[in-house]
CSV table of C-alpha atoms in Angstrom, one decimal:
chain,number,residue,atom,x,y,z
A,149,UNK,CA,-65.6,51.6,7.1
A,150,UNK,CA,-62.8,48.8,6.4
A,151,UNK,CA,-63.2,45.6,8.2
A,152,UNK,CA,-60.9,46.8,10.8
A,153,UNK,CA,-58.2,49.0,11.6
A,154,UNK,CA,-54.5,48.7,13.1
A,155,UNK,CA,-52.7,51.9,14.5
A,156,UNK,CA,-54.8,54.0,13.0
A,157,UNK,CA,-54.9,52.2,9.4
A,158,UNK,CA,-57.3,51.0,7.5
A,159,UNK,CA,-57.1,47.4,5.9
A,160,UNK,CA,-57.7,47.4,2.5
A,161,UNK,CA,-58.5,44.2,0.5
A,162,UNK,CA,-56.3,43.6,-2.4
A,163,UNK,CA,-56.2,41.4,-4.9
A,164,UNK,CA,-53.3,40.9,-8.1
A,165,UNK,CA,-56.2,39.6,-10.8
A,166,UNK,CA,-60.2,38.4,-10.5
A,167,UNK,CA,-58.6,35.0,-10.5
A,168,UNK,CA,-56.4,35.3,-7.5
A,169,UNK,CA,-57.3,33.3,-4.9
A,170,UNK,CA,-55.5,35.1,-2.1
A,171,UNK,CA,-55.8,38.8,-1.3
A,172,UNK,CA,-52.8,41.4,0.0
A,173,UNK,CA,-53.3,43.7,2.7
A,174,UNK,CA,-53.0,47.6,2.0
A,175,UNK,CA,-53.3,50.1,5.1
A,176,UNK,CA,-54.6,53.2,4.2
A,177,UNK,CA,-55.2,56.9,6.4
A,178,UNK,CA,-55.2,60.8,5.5
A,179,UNK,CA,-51.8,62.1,4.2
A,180,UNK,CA,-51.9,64.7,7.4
A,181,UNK,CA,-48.1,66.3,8.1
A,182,UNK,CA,-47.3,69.7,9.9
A,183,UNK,CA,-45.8,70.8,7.0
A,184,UNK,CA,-47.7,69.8,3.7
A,185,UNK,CA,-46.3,70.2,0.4
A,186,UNK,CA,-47.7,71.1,-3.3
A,187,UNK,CA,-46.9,67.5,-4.1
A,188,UNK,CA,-49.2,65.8,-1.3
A,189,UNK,CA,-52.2,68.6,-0.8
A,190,UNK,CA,-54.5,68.3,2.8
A,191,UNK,CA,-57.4,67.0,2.6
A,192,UNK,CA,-57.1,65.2,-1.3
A,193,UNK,CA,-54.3,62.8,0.2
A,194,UNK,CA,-54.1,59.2,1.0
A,195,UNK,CA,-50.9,57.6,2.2
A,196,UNK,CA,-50.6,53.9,1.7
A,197,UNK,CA,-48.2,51.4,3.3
A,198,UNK,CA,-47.4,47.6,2.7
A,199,UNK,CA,-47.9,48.6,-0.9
A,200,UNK,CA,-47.0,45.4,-2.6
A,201,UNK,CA,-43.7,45.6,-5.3
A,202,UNK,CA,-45.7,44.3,-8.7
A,203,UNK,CA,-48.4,47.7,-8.0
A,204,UNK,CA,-47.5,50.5,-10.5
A,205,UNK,CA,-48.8,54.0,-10.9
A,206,UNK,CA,-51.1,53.2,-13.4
A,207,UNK,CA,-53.0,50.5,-12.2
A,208,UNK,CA,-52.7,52.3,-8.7
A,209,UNK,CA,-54.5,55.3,-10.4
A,210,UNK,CA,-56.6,53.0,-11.9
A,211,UNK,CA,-58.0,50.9,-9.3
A,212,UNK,CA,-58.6,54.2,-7.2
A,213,UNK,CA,-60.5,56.3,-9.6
A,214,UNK,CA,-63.1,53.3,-9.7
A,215,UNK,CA,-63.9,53.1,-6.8
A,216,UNK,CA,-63.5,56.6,-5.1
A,217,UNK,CA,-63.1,59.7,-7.8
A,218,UNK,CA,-60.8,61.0,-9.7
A,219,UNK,CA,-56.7,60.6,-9.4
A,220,UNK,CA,-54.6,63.1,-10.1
A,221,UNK,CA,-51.6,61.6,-9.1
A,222,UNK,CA,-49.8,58.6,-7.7
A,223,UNK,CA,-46.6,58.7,-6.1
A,224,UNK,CA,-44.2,55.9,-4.8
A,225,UNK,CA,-41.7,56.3,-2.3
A,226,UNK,CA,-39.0,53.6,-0.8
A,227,UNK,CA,-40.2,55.3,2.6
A,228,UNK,CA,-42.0,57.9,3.8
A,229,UNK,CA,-40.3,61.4,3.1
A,230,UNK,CA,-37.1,59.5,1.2
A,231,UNK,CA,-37.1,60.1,-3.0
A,232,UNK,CA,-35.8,56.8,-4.4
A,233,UNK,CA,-35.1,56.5,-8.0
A,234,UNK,CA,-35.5,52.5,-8.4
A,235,UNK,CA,-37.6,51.1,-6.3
A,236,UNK,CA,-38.0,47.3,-5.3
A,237,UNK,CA,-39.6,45.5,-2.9
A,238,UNK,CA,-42.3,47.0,-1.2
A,239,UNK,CA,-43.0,50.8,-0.7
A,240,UNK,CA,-45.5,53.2,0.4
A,241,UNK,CA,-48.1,55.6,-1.7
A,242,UNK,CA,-49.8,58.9,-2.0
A,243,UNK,CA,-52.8,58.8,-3.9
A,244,UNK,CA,-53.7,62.2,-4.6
A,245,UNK,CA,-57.8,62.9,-5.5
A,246,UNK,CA,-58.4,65.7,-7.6
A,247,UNK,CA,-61.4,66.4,-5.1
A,248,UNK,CA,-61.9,65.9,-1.0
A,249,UNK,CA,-64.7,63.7,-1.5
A,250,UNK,CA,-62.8,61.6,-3.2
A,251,UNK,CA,-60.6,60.9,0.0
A,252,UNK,CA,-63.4,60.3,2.3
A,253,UNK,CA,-65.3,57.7,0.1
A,254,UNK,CA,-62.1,55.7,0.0
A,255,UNK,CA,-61.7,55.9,3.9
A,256,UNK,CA,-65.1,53.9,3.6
A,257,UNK,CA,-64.1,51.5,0.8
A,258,UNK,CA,-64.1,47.7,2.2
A,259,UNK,CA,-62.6,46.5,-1.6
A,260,UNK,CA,-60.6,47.5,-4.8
A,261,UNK,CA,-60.9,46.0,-7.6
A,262,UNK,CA,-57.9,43.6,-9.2
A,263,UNK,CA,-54.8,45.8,-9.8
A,264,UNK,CA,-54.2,42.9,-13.1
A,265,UNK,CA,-56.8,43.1,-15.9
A,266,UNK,CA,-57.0,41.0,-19.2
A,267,UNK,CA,-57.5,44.7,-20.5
A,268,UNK,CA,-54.0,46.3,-18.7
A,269,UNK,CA,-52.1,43.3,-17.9
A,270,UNK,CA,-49.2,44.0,-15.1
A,271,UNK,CA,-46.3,41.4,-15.9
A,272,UNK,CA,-44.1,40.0,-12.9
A,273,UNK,CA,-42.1,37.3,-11.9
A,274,UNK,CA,-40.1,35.5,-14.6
A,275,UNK,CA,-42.2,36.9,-17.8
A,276,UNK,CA,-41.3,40.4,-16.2
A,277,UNK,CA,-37.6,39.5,-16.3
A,278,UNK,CA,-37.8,37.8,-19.6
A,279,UNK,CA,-39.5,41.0,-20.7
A,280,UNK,CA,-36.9,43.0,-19.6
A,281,UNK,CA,-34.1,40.8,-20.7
A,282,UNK,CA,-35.5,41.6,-24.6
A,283,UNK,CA,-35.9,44.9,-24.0
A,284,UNK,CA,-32.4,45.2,-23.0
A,285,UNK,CA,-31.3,43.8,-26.2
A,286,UNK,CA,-30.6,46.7,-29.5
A,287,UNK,CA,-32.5,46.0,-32.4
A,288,UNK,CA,-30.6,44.7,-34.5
A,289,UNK,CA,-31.5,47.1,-37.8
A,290,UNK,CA,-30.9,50.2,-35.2
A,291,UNK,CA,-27.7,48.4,-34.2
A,292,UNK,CA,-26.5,48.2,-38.1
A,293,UNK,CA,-27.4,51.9,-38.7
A,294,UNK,CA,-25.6,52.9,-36.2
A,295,UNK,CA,-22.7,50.9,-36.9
A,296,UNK,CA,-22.9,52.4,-40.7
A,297,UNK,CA,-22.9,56.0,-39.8
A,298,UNK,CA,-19.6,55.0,-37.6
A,299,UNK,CA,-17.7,53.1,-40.3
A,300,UNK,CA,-19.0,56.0,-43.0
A,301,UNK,CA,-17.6,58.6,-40.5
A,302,UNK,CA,-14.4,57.0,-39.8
A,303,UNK,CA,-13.7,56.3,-43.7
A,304,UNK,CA,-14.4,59.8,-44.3
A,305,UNK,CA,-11.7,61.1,-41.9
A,306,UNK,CA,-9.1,58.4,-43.2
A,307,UNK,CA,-9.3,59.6,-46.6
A,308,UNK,CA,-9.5,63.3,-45.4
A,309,UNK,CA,-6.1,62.7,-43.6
A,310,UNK,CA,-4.7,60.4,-46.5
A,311,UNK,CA,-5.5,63.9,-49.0
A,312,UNK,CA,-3.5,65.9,-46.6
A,313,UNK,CA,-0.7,64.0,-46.2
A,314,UNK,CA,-0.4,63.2,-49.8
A,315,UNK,CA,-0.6,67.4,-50.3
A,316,UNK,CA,1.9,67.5,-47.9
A,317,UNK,CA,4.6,65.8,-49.9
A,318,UNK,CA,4.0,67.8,-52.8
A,319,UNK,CA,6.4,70.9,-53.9
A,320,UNK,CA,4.8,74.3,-53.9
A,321,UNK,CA,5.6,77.3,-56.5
A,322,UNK,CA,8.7,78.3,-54.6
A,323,UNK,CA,10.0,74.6,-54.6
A,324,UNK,CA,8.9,74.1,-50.9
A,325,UNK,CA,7.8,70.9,-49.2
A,326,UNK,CA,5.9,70.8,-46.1
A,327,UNK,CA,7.4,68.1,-43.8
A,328,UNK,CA,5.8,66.3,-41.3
A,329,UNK,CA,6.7,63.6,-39.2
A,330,UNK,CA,6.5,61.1,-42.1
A,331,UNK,CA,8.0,63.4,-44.5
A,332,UNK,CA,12.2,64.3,-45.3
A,333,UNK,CA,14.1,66.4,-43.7
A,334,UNK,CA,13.0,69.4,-42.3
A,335,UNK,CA,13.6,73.0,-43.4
A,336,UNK,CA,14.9,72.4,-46.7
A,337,UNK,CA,13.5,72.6,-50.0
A,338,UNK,CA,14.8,71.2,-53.5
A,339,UNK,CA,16.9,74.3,-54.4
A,340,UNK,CA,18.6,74.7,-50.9
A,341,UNK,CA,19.4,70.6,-51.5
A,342,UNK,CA,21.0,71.5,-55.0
A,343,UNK,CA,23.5,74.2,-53.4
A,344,UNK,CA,24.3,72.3,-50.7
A,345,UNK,CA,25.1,69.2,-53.2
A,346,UNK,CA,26.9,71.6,-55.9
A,347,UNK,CA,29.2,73.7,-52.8
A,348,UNK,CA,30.1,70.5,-51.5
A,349,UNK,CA,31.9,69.5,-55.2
A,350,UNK,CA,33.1,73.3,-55.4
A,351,UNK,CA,35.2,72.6,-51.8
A,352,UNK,CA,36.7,69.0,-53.3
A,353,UNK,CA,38.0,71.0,-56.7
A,354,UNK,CA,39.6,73.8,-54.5
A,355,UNK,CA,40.8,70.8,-52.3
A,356,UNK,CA,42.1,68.9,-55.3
A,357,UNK,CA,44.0,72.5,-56.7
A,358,UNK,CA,45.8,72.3,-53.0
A,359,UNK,CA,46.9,68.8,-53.4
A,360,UNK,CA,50.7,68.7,-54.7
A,361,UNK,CA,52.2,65.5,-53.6
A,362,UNK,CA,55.5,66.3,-55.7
């Protein structure tokens, strides 16, 4: 068994890397619930609190598989029973075994081994900020093709509308122009603008018949 137990938990050893000169505590029991669910199965479940906020499901699975069988999954939770989508600070686990033996040797484990390997490095602190900082930032060729495709798009529409508008201001075989808001004056065509122009001199002749100032 673990060194020693506290309401009902194990204590589990911890360490980040080999190098670490300080261990963290996990305490570890059976997943046991009145109502179990697919995602937690009896008997293949171990529920882990004081899980510490650099651990991830990989090197969870990981360390696990070593030293007790193999993992089928690991899931993290802000608190028991309450889905979180980001998670930070500490949290709780449920290691699921593929097999019940599996849960029992780790109820007897009295060490893990590192979570941080040279091999599958975990990154925290200021590098895992920096990391995520550059990460954050578009690549720049991605960033310029996508720029491209918008300017190439948006030229394509411009002249589209510059065609449209330029076949707008053009006569049609019945002497028609289509008018729109930039265009002349609405409902008339080149003909009906020629009567209008020649009954407006017929109406000063007649006028000018009418005149007799003597």
């Amino acid at each position: 068994m673990s060194n020693k137990t506290i309401q009902g938990f194990y204590v589990l050893p911890l360490k980040f890397s080999a190098s670490s000169s300080s261990h963290h505590e996990l305490f570890i029991k059976e997943h046991v619930v009145r109502h179990q669910s697919r995602e937690t199965p009896a008997g293949c479940t171990l529920f882990v609190l004081n899980v510490p906020p650099y651990a991830t499901e990989d090197s969870f699975t990981r360390v696990f598989s070593v030293a007790a069988g193999p993992v089928n999954k690991v899931i993290f939770k802000k608190q028991p029973n309450i889905n979180a989508t980001n998670i930070n600070g500490f949290k709780v686990a449920y290691v699921v075994f593929t097999k019940a033996q599996s849960l029992i040797k780790c109820l007897q484990l009295t060490s893990l081994n590192a979570l941080s390997t040279p091999e599958k490095p975990i990154i925290c602190g200021i590098e895992k900020w920096v990391s995520e900082y550059n990460q954050s930032i578009p690549d720049p060729k991605v960033l310029q093709n996508e720029i491209n495709q918008f300017m190439s798009a948006h030229d394509k529409q411009t002249e589209e509308q510059k065609k449209q508008e330029q076949m707008a201001g053009e006569e049609d075989e019945d002497g028609w122009i289509t008018v729109t808001k930039h265009g002349r004056n609405p409902g008339l065509s080149r003909k009906e603008i020629k009567f209008e122009e020649d009954k407006k001199k017929i109406n000063a002749l007649k006028q000018a018949r009418k005149f007799k100032p003597f």
